[in-house]
Amino acid sequence: MQFSTFSANALRDAPHIQLLNFRGQTYKVEYQAFCEPANLGKTPVVFLGGAFQSFVSFKSEVEQVLSTHPVILADFPSQGNNDQLAPELSLPDYASLIHLFCLAQQLPKVMMLGISYGSAMATLFAAAYPDYVERLLLSGITCFRRDSLITLLEDSLAQLAAGDMNAFATTAVCNLINHSRLQETEVSTTYRRLLYRQIARLNDNERQRYAQNTQRLLDFPGFTDYPQCPTLIATGEYDNFTLPSENAAVASQCANATFAVINNADHLSQFERKETTTSLFHRFMCGQSLHHVAGAQVFDPHSYIRVEQRLQGRQRPLEQPYRLLDCHTGKEHIVRIQNINFAGCELELTQADLSLTENTSGLRLELPETGHQYTVHILERQRKTLRCLIIQHNLKAADALLNYLQTHLLMVRDTPDDSLQVQPA
C-alpha cells in the first residue's frame, strides 16, 4: 500500500479507489492512507466509521495514531461517503470485502477500529479472519436484538420511506444523544441542532444508503463467532442506544477482551470526550496500560453485564389521568401514567381493552402540560399495564418533554443511582 503525508486538508481530498470483485459484482472501496516515514514497518490501523461519519470525523484520532502507526481510512460500499448502493450485501459480506481489500493492498496484518455500525463490520472480520487482525478496538456495539432498539430502527426506516425528514432527523438525534444526561455529557443545544440539520438535509443517495445499512442491521441474526485477538470495547457510561451492558456482553464473549466505560459520555463519546476516547484507543493500540486514562474506567465485562443500570430517572405526574389516542381508529383510552421518562413510560388503563397489543400502531400519548402529543409503541402488556417506548418525531416536542420532566412541579421524581455496584478491574 502507498501511504501519503498527512495534513488536515488531505482528509477532504478525493479518496483513492480500490475495486473488488465479489460474487460476480464489482464493488468500490474509497480510502486514504497516511504514514510518517519512521512508522512504515508498523501494523496499520484501519478506521471504520458509523452512520453520518466521514473521514474528517476522525481528524483528532488520526493525528494521534500517526505518531506511532500508519492509518487507513476506508469507506466500503454505502458506508461513510461511498455512494455505491449495495442492497444485496449482508453485514457478514462486509467481512469478506475487508478481506479482499487487505489482499488487494497487500496488508498481511492490521489493527481494526470500528465505531458504531463500523464496530459490527470490524468484529465480523476479526472473527472470520483472525490471522489478519493484530488488535481490535470497538465502540458502540451490541449483540442483542433488543425490542426497543429494533422498534426505533424500524420506525426510522418508516419515517425515511414516508419522506418525513424532520421526524427522521429528530428520532436519530434523540437515539444517538441521551437527552436525560445532557448536563453530564455537556452536549450543547447548538451541537444537537447542527446534528439535526445534517441528518435532515441528507440527499437521496444518502437516504438510500442509510436505509440499506439499517436494514442490514435488522436482518442480522447476531454473532456466532467472536474475535480471538486482543480486543478493547468501550462506550459512554450513558449510552442508551447500544447499552454499556450490551457492549460488556460482547466483550465477555471475546477470547481476550478489555471493557472500558468513558465517563460522562453517551453513544457519541468520540465527540463528547474526544481526549479521553482518543487516549484510551491509542494506548490500547500501543499495548500500554489503560488503568490510568483520565475520564475512563476499566471493568471486568463478566461482572458488568450482571449490573442492572438505569440510565434515566423515572417520574410520576400527580395530575391524572391522561389520554392515549389511537390515530387510526379515533378511539381514546384513559390511562394513568405510572412512570415516565424521555425514552418511555408505563401506563395503566382505567378500563381493560384487549384491542391494545404490541402490534398496535398510531398511538399518541397526550401531555397537556407540554402542549404536545407523543408517539408511543407498546413493548409489553400485562393486563391493564402497558410498558411503552416513546419515539420522538418533533424536536420542539422533545425539548418540551425534557423541560416538563425536569421542571414540572407536580411530579414525583425517582432519580437513578449512578453508583455502579461493580468495582473497576
mmCIF file of N, CA, C and O in Angstrom, residues 330-421:
data_model
loop_
_atom_site.group_PDB
_atom_site.id
_atom_site.type_symbol
_atom_site.label_atom_id
_atom_site.label_comp_id
_atom_site.label_asym_id
_atom_site.label_seq_id
_atom_site.Cartn_x
_atom_site.Cartn_y
_atom_site.Cartn_z
ATOM 1 N N GLY A 330 -59.395 6.498 15.921
ATOM 2 C CA GLY A 330 -60.026 7.639 16.578
ATOM 3 C C GLY A 330 -60.435 7.354 18.012
ATOM 4 O O GLY A 330 -61.011 8.220 18.687
ATOM 5 N N LYS A 331 -60.135 6.175 18.512
ATOM 6 C CA LYS A 331 -60.538 5.786 19.854
ATOM 7 C C LYS A 331 -59.635 6.436 20.902
ATOM 8 O O LYS A 331 -58.446 6.618 20.681
ATOM 9 N N GLU A 332 -60.235 6.796 22.034
ATOM 10 C CA GLU A 332 -59.489 7.363 23.143
ATOM 11 C C GLU A 332 -59.465 6.378 24.308
ATOM 12 O O GLU A 332 -60.487 5.789 24.653
ATOM 13 N N HIS A 333 -58.300 6.228 24.925
ATOM 14 C CA HIS A 333 -58.152 5.379 26.098
ATOM 15 C C HIS A 333 -57.725 6.265 27.263
ATOM 16 O O HIS A 333 -56.803 7.081 27.123
ATOM 17 N N ILE A 334 -58.367 6.132 28.382
ATOM 18 C CA ILE A 334 -57.987 6.886 29.569
ATOM 19 C C ILE A 334 -56.959 6.068 30.347
ATOM 20 O O ILE A 334 -57.178 4.897 30.656
ATOM 21 N N VAL A 335 -55.820 6.697 30.644
ATOM 22 C CA VAL A 335 -54.718 5.991 31.293
ATOM 23 C C VAL A 335 -54.175 6.813 32.449
ATOM 24 O O VAL A 335 -54.332 8.034 32.508
ATOM 25 N N ARG A 336 -53.537 6.109 33.356
ATOM 26 C CA ARG A 336 -52.755 6.742 34.416
ATOM 27 C C ARG A 336 -51.280 6.465 34.129
ATOM 28 O O ARG A 336 -50.908 5.334 33.799
ATOM 29 N N ILE A 337 -50.467 7.488 34.224
ATOM 30 C CA ILE A 337 -49.030 7.332 33.992
ATOM 31 C C ILE A 337 -48.381 6.870 35.289
ATOM 32 O O ILE A 337 -48.289 7.619 36.255
ATOM 33 N N GLN A 338 -47.946 5.623 35.305
ATOM 34 C CA GLN A 338 -47.279 5.075 36.484
ATOM 35 C C GLN A 338 -45.860 5.605 36.612
ATOM 36 O O GLN A 338 -45.384 5.887 37.711
ATOM 37 N N ASN A 339 -45.165 5.713 35.478
ATOM 38 C CA ASN A 339 -43.869 6.391 35.451
ATOM 39 C C ASN A 339 -43.569 6.776 34.010
ATOM 40 O O ASN A 339 -44.097 6.186 33.062
ATOM 41 N N ILE A 340 -42.721 7.759 33.861
ATOM 42 C CA ILE A 340 -42.383 8.260 32.525
ATOM 43 C C ILE A 340 -40.985 8.864 32.552
ATOM 44 O O ILE A 340 -40.550 9.431 33.562
ATOM 45 N N ASN A 341 -40.243 8.708 31.458
ATOM 46 C CA ASN A 341 -39.008 9.448 31.241
ATOM 47 C C ASN A 341 -38.930 9.790 29.759
ATOM 48 O O ASN A 341 -39.895 9.588 29.016
ATOM 49 N N PHE A 342 -37.798 10.282 29.329
ATOM 50 C CA PHE A 342 -37.678 10.740 27.942
ATOM 51 C C PHE A 342 -37.828 9.604 26.945
ATOM 52 O O PHE A 342 -38.271 9.814 25.816
ATOM 53 N N ALA A 343 -37.468 8.397 27.353
ATOM 54 C CA ALA A 343 -37.436 7.266 26.419
ATOM 55 C C ALA A 343 -38.668 6.386 26.472
ATOM 56 O O ALA A 343 -38.922 5.632 25.519
ATOM 57 N N GLY A 344 -39.437 6.436 27.545
ATOM 58 C CA GLY A 344 -40.562 5.511 27.631
ATOM 59 C C GLY A 344 -41.467 5.808 28.801
ATOM 60 O O GLY A 344 -41.244 6.744 29.584
ATOM 61 N N CYS A 345 -42.497 4.998 28.941
ATOM 62 C CA CYS A 345 -43.452 5.195 30.024
ATOM 63 C C CYS A 345 -44.154 3.876 30.338
ATOM 64 O O CYS A 345 -44.164 2.944 29.523
ATOM 65 N N GLU A 346 -44.735 3.834 31.523
ATOM 66 C CA GLU A 346 -45.579 2.711 31.912
ATOM 67 C C GLU A 346 -46.967 3.268 32.194
ATOM 68 O O GLU A 346 -47.126 4.148 33.052
ATOM 69 N N LEU A 347 -47.950 2.774 31.466
ATOM 70 C CA LEU A 347 -49.309 3.288 31.544
ATOM 71 C C LEU A 347 -50.237 2.231 32.124
ATOM 72 O O LEU A 347 -50.076 1.040 31.859
ATOM 73 N N GLU A 348 -51.212 2.684 32.874
ATOM 74 C CA GLU A 348 -52.237 1.783 33.400
ATOM 75 C C GLU A 348 -53.592 2.192 32.836
ATOM 76 O O GLU A 348 -54.033 3.338 33.026
ATOM 77 N N LEU A 349 -54.228 1.283 32.116
ATOM 78 C CA LEU A 349 -55.548 1.547 31.562
ATOM 79 C C LEU A 349 -56.567 1.608 32.687
ATOM 80 O O LEU A 349 -56.574 0.761 33.583
ATOM 81 N N THR A 350 -57.456 2.607 32.652
ATOM 82 C CA THR A 350 -58.514 2.650 33.654
ATOM 83 C C THR A 350 -59.585 1.607 33.356
ATOM 84 O O THR A 350 -60.296 1.167 34.258
ATOM 85 N N GLN A 351 -59.685 1.218 32.082
ATOM 86 C CA GLN A 351 -60.591 0.144 31.680
ATOM 87 C C GLN A 351 -59.840 -0.795 30.745
ATOM 88 O O GLN A 351 -59.158 -0.344 29.825
ATOM 89 N N ALA A 352 -59.984 -2.074 30.984
ATOM 90 C CA ALA A 352 -59.291 -3.053 30.148
ATOM 91 C C ALA A 352 -59.758 -2.967 28.710
ATOM 92 O O ALA A 352 -60.947 -2.761 28.441
ATOM 93 N N ASP A 353 -58.809 -3.089 27.780
ATOM 94 C CA ASP A 353 -59.139 -3.058 26.351
ATOM 95 C C ASP A 353 -58.194 -4.015 25.637
ATOM 96 O O ASP A 353 -57.015 -3.737 25.478
ATOM 97 N N LEU A 354 -58.734 -5.149 25.209
ATOM 98 C CA LEU A 354 -57.909 -6.178 24.585
ATOM 99 C C LEU A 354 -57.424 -5.797 23.200
ATOM 100 O O LEU A 354 -56.570 -6.480 22.627
ATOM 101 N N SER A 355 -57.950 -4.703 22.648
ATOM 102 C CA SER A 355 -57.519 -4.299 21.303
ATOM 103 C C SER A 355 -56.115 -3.694 21.315
ATOM 104 O O SER A 355 -55.475 -3.581 20.276
ATOM 105 N N LEU A 356 -55.634 -3.286 22.488
ATOM 106 C CA LEU A 356 -54.299 -2.700 22.581
ATOM 107 C C LEU A 356 -53.267 -3.809 22.795
ATOM 108 O O LEU A 356 -53.277 -4.493 23.815
ATOM 109 N N THR A 357 -52.386 -3.980 21.807
ATOM 110 C CA THR A 357 -51.356 -5.005 21.875
ATOM 111 C C THR A 357 -50.028 -4.435 21.390
ATOM 112 O O THR A 357 -49.945 -3.269 20.971
ATOM 113 N N GLU A 358 -48.997 -5.287 21.407
ATOM 114 C CA GLU A 358 -47.683 -4.870 20.909
ATOM 115 C C GLU A 358 -47.718 -4.537 19.419
ATOM 116 O O GLU A 358 -46.797 -3.881 18.908
ATOM 117 N N ASN A 359 -48.752 -4.977 18.699
ATOM 118 C CA ASN A 359 -48.859 -4.715 17.259
ATOM 119 C C ASN A 359 -49.663 -3.463 16.940
ATOM 120 O O ASN A 359 -49.817 -3.101 15.770
ATOM 121 N N THR A 360 -50.202 -2.798 17.976
ATOM 122 C CA THR A 360 -50.997 -1.591 17.745
ATOM 123 C C THR A 360 -50.089 -0.437 17.339
ATOM 124 O O THR A 360 -49.080 -0.163 18.002
ATOM 125 N N SER A 361 -50.418 0.223 16.251
ATOM 126 C CA SER A 361 -49.640 1.386 15.790
ATOM 127 C C SER A 361 -50.514 2.631 15.846
ATOM 128 O O SER A 361 -51.729 2.553 16.026
ATOM 129 N N GLY A 362 -49.878 3.776 15.687
ATOM 130 C CA GLY A 362 -50.627 5.026 15.644
ATOM 131 C C GLY A 362 -51.076 5.534 16.987
ATOM 132 O O GLY A 362 -52.033 6.315 17.068
ATOM 133 N N LEU A 363 -50.412 5.126 18.077
ATOM 134 C CA LEU A 363 -50.804 5.579 19.411
ATOM 135 C C LEU A 363 -50.079 6.872 19.768
ATOM 136 O O LEU A 363 -48.878 7.022 19.517
ATOM 137 N N ARG A 364 -50.813 7.806 20.370
ATOM 138 C CA ARG A 364 -50.247 9.077 20.810
ATOM 139 C C ARG A 364 -50.644 9.322 22.261
ATOM 140 O O ARG A 364 -51.823 9.234 22.607
ATOM 141 N N LEU A 365 -49.666 9.632 23.090
ATOM 142 C CA LEU A 365 -49.924 9.996 24.470
ATOM 143 C C LEU A 365 -49.977 11.515 24.554
ATOM 144 O O LEU A 365 -49.021 12.203 24.204
ATOM 145 N N GLU A 366 -51.099 12.019 25.021
ATOM 146 C CA GLU A 366 -51.287 13.467 25.114
ATOM 147 C C GLU A 366 -50.812 13.960 26.481
ATOM 148 O O GLU A 366 -51.270 13.478 27.521
ATOM 149 N N LEU A 367 -49.894 14.918 26.462
ATOM 150 C CA LEU A 367 -49.414 15.547 27.692
ATOM 151 C C LEU A 367 -49.726 17.035 27.614
ATOM 152 O O LEU A 367 -48.949 17.827 27.053
ATOM 153 N N PRO A 368 -50.886 17.452 28.143
ATOM 154 C CA PRO A 368 -51.299 18.856 28.020
ATOM 155 C C PRO A 368 -50.275 19.838 28.571
ATOM 156 O O PRO A 368 -50.161 20.965 28.067
ATOM 157 N N GLU A 369 -49.538 19.418 29.588
ATOM 158 C CA GLU A 369 -48.565 20.326 30.202
ATOM 159 C C GLU A 369 -47.454 20.709 29.228
ATOM 160 O O GLU A 369 -46.793 21.736 29.398
ATOM 161 N N THR A 370 -47.197 19.882 28.231
ATOM 162 C CA THR A 370 -46.154 20.185 27.242
ATOM 163 C C THR A 370 -46.723 20.840 25.986
ATOM 164 O O THR A 370 -45.979 21.418 25.197
ATOM 165 N N GLY A 371 -48.034 20.688 25.794
ATOM 166 C CA GLY A 371 -48.651 21.190 24.569
ATOM 167 C C GLY A 371 -48.460 20.270 23.379
ATOM 168 O O GLY A 371 -48.681 20.682 22.242
ATOM 169 N N HIS A 372 -48.069 19.007 23.625
ATOM 170 C CA HIS A 372 -47.778 18.098 22.525
ATOM 171 C C HIS A 372 -48.333 16.704 22.797
ATOM 172 O O HIS A 372 -48.657 16.348 23.940
ATOM 173 N N GLN A 373 -48.422 15.931 21.725
ATOM 174 C CA GLN A 373 -48.709 14.507 21.807
ATOM 175 C C GLN A 373 -47.454 13.744 21.387
ATOM 176 O O GLN A 373 -46.691 14.215 20.542
ATOM 177 N N TYR A 374 -47.268 12.549 21.970
ATOM 178 C CA TYR A 374 -46.037 11.790 21.738
ATOM 179 C C TYR A 374 -46.357 10.389 21.238
ATOM 180 O O TYR A 374 -47.226 9.704 21.780
ATOM 181 N N THR A 375 -45.626 9.996 20.191
ATOM 182 C CA THR A 375 -45.790 8.656 19.634
ATOM 183 C C THR A 375 -45.300 7.628 20.644
ATOM 184 O O THR A 375 -44.174 7.724 21.151
ATOM 185 N N VAL A 376 -46.141 6.648 20.941
ATOM 186 C CA VAL A 376 -45.736 5.576 21.845
ATOM 187 C C VAL A 376 -45.961 4.237 21.158
ATOM 188 O O VAL A 376 -46.878 4.076 20.353
ATOM 189 N N HIS A 377 -45.104 3.301 21.477
ATOM 190 C CA HIS A 377 -45.216 1.935 20.951
ATOM 191 C C HIS A 377 -45.215 0.969 22.123
ATOM 192 O O HIS A 377 -44.322 1.025 22.979
ATOM 193 N N ILE A 378 -46.198 0.091 22.175
ATOM 194 C CA ILE A 378 -46.306 -0.860 23.276
ATOM 195 C C ILE A 378 -45.252 -1.954 23.100
ATOM 196 O O ILE A 378 -45.224 -2.655 22.093
ATOM 197 N N LEU A 379 -44.378 -2.083 24.098
ATOM 198 C CA LEU A 379 -43.370 -3.142 24.090
ATOM 199 C C LEU A 379 -43.854 -4.388 24.817
ATOM 200 O O LEU A 379 -43.481 -5.508 24.460
ATOM 201 N N GLU A 380 -44.680 -4.175 25.839
ATOM 202 C CA GLU A 380 -45.152 -5.308 26.637
ATOM 203 C C GLU A 380 -46.466 -4.935 27.303
ATOM 204 O O GLU A 380 -46.656 -3.797 27.754
ATOM 205 N N ARG A 381 -47.383 -5.901 27.359
ATOM 206 C CA ARG A 381 -48.654 -5.672 28.042
ATOM 207 C C ARG A 381 -48.881 -6.757 29.086
ATOM 208 O O ARG A 381 -48.707 -7.941 28.812
ATOM 209 N N GLN A 382 -49.257 -6.328 30.283
ATOM 210 C CA GLN A 382 -49.654 -7.246 31.346
ATOM 211 C C GLN A 382 -50.960 -6.736 31.941
ATOM 212 O O GLN A 382 -50.978 -5.746 32.668
ATOM 213 N N ARG A 383 -52.047 -7.409 31.558
ATOM 214 C CA ARG A 383 -53.396 -6.996 31.970
ATOM 215 C C ARG A 383 -53.636 -5.540 31.593
ATOM 216 O O ARG A 383 -53.690 -5.202 30.427
ATOM 217 N N LYS A 384 -53.791 -4.661 32.596
ATOM 218 C CA LYS A 384 -54.082 -3.257 32.292
ATOM 219 C C LYS A 384 -52.812 -2.403 32.160
ATOM 220 O O LYS A 384 -52.909 -1.210 31.883
ATOM 221 N N THR A 385 -51.659 -3.008 32.348
ATOM 222 C CA THR A 385 -50.409 -2.245 32.332
ATOM 223 C C THR A 385 -49.722 -2.348 30.975
ATOM 224 O O THR A 385 -49.535 -3.444 30.442
ATOM 225 N N LEU A 386 -49.338 -1.191 30.436
ATOM 226 C CA LEU A 386 -48.652 -1.116 29.146
ATOM 227 C C LEU A 386 -47.260 -0.530 29.358
ATOM 228 O O LEU A 386 -47.129 0.594 29.863
ATOM 229 N N ARG A 387 -46.246 -1.291 28.993
ATOM 230 C CA ARG A 387 -44.880 -0.759 29.010
ATOM 231 C C ARG A 387 -44.569 -0.264 27.610
ATOM 232 O O ARG A 387 -44.593 -1.042 26.646
ATOM 233 N N CYS A 388 -44.309 1.038 27.479
ATOM 234 C CA CYS A 388 -44.251 1.674 26.156
ATOM 235 C C CYS A 388 -42.922 2.382 25.907
ATOM 236 O O CYS A 388 -42.278 2.887 26.830
ATOM 237 N N LEU A 389 -42.566 2.416 24.650
ATOM 238 C CA LEU A 389 -41.432 3.197 24.165
ATOM 239 C C LEU A 389 -41.970 4.524 23.647
ATOM 240 O O LEU A 389 -42.983 4.561 22.953
ATOM 241 N N ILE A 390 -41.321 5.622 23.997
ATOM 242 C CA ILE A 390 -41.674 6.935 23.434
ATOM 243 C C ILE A 390 -40.716 7.228 22.292
ATOM 244 O O ILE A 390 -39.496 7.198 22.476
ATOM 245 N N ILE A 391 -41.264 7.489 21.110
ATOM 246 C CA ILE A 391 -40.450 7.767 19.927
ATOM 247 C C ILE A 391 -40.612 9.238 19.571
ATOM 248 O O ILE A 391 -41.728 9.700 19.296
ATOM 249 N N GLN A 392 -39.514 9.959 19.582
ATOM 250 C CA GLN A 392 -39.560 11.400 19.336
ATOM 251 C C GLN A 392 -39.572 11.683 17.835
ATOM 252 O O GLN A 392 -38.685 11.229 17.107
ATOM 253 N N HIS A 393 -40.572 12.444 17.399
ATOM 254 C CA HIS A 393 -40.695 12.804 15.984
ATOM 255 C C HIS A 393 -40.640 14.312 15.746
ATOM 256 O O HIS A 393 -40.674 14.751 14.596
ATOM 257 N N ASN A 394 -40.591 15.084 16.816
ATOM 258 C CA ASN A 394 -40.589 16.538 16.687
ATOM 259 C C ASN A 394 -39.614 17.102 17.703
ATOM 260 O O ASN A 394 -39.744 16.845 18.902
ATOM 261 N N LEU A 395 -38.627 17.874 17.235
ATOM 262 C CA LEU A 395 -37.566 18.334 18.119
ATOM 263 C C LEU A 395 -38.090 19.302 19.173
ATOM 264 O O LEU A 395 -37.666 19.251 20.335
ATOM 265 N N LYS A 396 -39.031 20.164 18.797
ATOM 266 C CA LYS A 396 -39.599 21.089 19.784
ATOM 267 C C LYS A 396 -40.396 20.332 20.838
ATOM 268 O O LYS A 396 -40.339 20.656 22.034
ATOM 269 N N ALA A 397 -41.131 19.314 20.397
ATOM 270 C CA ALA A 397 -41.885 18.491 21.346
ATOM 271 C C ALA A 397 -40.940 17.731 22.265
ATOM 272 O O ALA A 397 -41.205 17.578 23.464
ATOM 273 N N ALA A 398 -39.831 17.266 21.718
ATOM 274 C CA ALA A 398 -38.847 16.555 22.534
ATOM 275 C C ALA A 398 -38.265 17.471 23.604
ATOM 276 O O ALA A 398 -38.124 17.080 24.767
ATOM 277 N N ASP A 399 -37.945 18.710 23.220
ATOM 278 C CA ASP A 399 -37.427 19.673 24.195
ATOM 279 C C ASP A 399 -38.477 20.011 25.242
ATOM 280 O O ASP A 399 -38.157 20.187 26.423
ATOM 281 N N ALA A 400 -39.740 20.087 24.808
ATOM 282 C CA ALA A 400 -40.821 20.380 25.750
ATOM 283 C C ALA A 400 -40.995 19.249 26.752
ATOM 284 O O ALA A 400 -41.226 19.482 27.945
ATOM 285 N N LEU A 401 -40.862 17.995 26.303
ATOM 286 C CA LEU A 401 -40.957 16.850 27.204
ATOM 287 C C LEU A 401 -39.802 16.864 28.196
ATOM 288 O O LEU A 401 -39.999 16.617 29.399
ATOM 289 N N LEU A 402 -38.612 17.152 27.720
ATOM 290 C CA LEU A 402 -37.441 17.197 28.593
ATOM 291 C C LEU A 402 -37.622 18.266 29.671
ATOM 292 O O LEU A 402 -37.354 18.028 30.858
ATOM 293 N N ASN A 403 -38.102 19.425 29.271
ATOM 294 C CA ASN A 403 -38.338 20.512 30.227
ATOM 295 C C ASN A 403 -39.409 20.123 31.243
ATOM 296 O O ASN A 403 -39.287 20.390 32.445
ATOM 297 N N TYR A 404 -40.463 19.473 30.771
ATOM 298 C CA TYR A 404 -41.553 19.011 31.641
ATOM 299 C C TYR A 404 -41.033 18.014 32.686
ATOM 300 O O TYR A 404 -41.335 18.121 33.885
ATOM 301 N N LEU A 405 -40.223 17.080 32.248
ATOM 302 C CA LEU A 405 -39.708 16.065 33.158
ATOM 303 C C LEU A 405 -38.773 16.661 34.208
ATOM 304 O O LEU A 405 -38.705 16.188 35.345
ATOM 305 N N GLN A 406 -38.059 17.714 33.825
ATOM 306 C CA GLN A 406 -37.047 18.274 34.718
ATOM 307 C C GLN A 406 -37.586 19.353 35.650
ATOM 308 O O GLN A 406 -37.072 19.523 36.762
ATOM 309 N N THR A 407 -38.634 20.077 35.210
ATOM 310 C CA THR A 407 -39.031 21.273 35.964
ATOM 311 C C THR A 407 -40.464 21.274 36.453
ATOM 312 O O THR A 407 -40.810 22.101 37.301
ATOM 313 N N HIS A 408 -41.320 20.391 35.936
ATOM 314 C CA HIS A 408 -42.733 20.443 36.335
ATOM 315 C C HIS A 408 -42.861 20.179 37.835
ATOM 316 O O HIS A 408 -42.297 19.213 38.363
ATOM 317 N N LEU A 409 -43.612 21.018 38.527
ATOM 318 C CA LEU A 409 -43.675 20.951 39.979
ATOM 319 C C LEU A 409 -44.464 19.748 40.477
ATOM 320 O O LEU A 409 -44.074 19.099 41.453
ATOM 321 N N LEU A 410 -45.588 19.438 39.814
ATOM 322 C CA LEU A 410 -46.459 18.364 40.295
ATOM 323 C C LEU A 410 -45.973 17.021 39.760
ATOM 324 O O LEU A 410 -46.596 16.379 38.920
ATOM 325 N N MET A 411 -44.807 16.606 40.239
ATOM 326 C CA MET A 411 -44.153 15.405 39.721
ATOM 327 C C MET A 411 -43.391 14.709 40.846
ATOM 328 O O MET A 411 -42.658 15.341 41.601
ATOM 329 N N VAL A 412 -43.600 13.413 40.977
ATOM 330 C CA VAL A 412 -42.801 12.611 41.893
ATOM 331 C C VAL A 412 -41.606 12.078 41.111
ATOM 332 O O VAL A 412 -41.782 11.384 40.105
ATOM 333 N N ARG A 413 -40.412 12.404 41.562
ATOM 334 C CA ARG A 413 -39.215 12.056 40.803
ATOM 335 C C ARG A 413 -38.408 10.961 41.500
ATOM 336 O O ARG A 413 -38.170 11.025 42.705
ATOM 337 N N ASP A 414 -38.007 9.993 40.700
ATOM 338 C CA ASP A 414 -37.151 8.895 41.172
ATOM 339 C C ASP A 414 -35.919 8.888 40.297
ATOM 340 O O ASP A 414 -35.951 8.447 39.153
ATOM 341 N N THR A 415 -34.817 9.425 40.813
ATOM 342 C CA THR A 415 -33.604 9.527 40.010
ATOM 343 C C THR A 415 -32.817 8.239 40.109
ATOM 344 O O THR A 415 -32.807 7.577 41.151
ATOM 345 N N PRO A 416 -32.124 7.852 39.024
ATOM 346 C CA PRO A 416 -31.341 6.613 39.054
ATOM 347 C C PRO A 416 -30.117 6.756 39.936
ATOM 348 O O PRO A 416 -29.587 7.846 40.124
ATOM 349 N N ASP A 417 -29.683 5.640 40.471
ATOM 350 C CA ASP A 417 -28.459 5.599 41.259
ATOM 351 C C ASP A 417 -27.289 5.399 40.322
ATOM 352 O O ASP A 417 -27.135 4.359 39.686
ATOM 353 N N ASP A 418 -26.440 6.437 40.217
ATOM 354 C CA ASP A 418 -25.322 6.378 39.267
ATOM 355 C C ASP A 418 -24.176 5.512 39.752
ATOM 356 O O ASP A 418 -23.259 5.201 38.987
ATOM 357 N N SER A 419 -24.191 5.117 40.996
ATOM 358 C CA SER A 419 -23.062 4.336 41.525
ATOM 359 C C SER A 419 -23.218 2.884 41.127
ATOM 360 O O SER A 419 -24.103 2.186 41.603
ATOM 361 N N LEU A 420 -22.377 2.409 40.244
ATOM 362 C CA LEU A 420 -22.422 1.014 39.807
ATOM 363 C C LEU A 420 -22.013 0.100 40.952
ATOM 364 O O LEU A 420 -21.057 0.369 41.679
ATOM 365 N N GLN A 421 -22.744 -0.993 41.079
ATOM 366 C CA GLN A 421 -22.422 -1.966 42.119
ATOM 367 C C GLN A 421 -21.393 -2.969 41.595
ATOM 368 O O GLN A 421 -21.548 -4.171 41.716
#
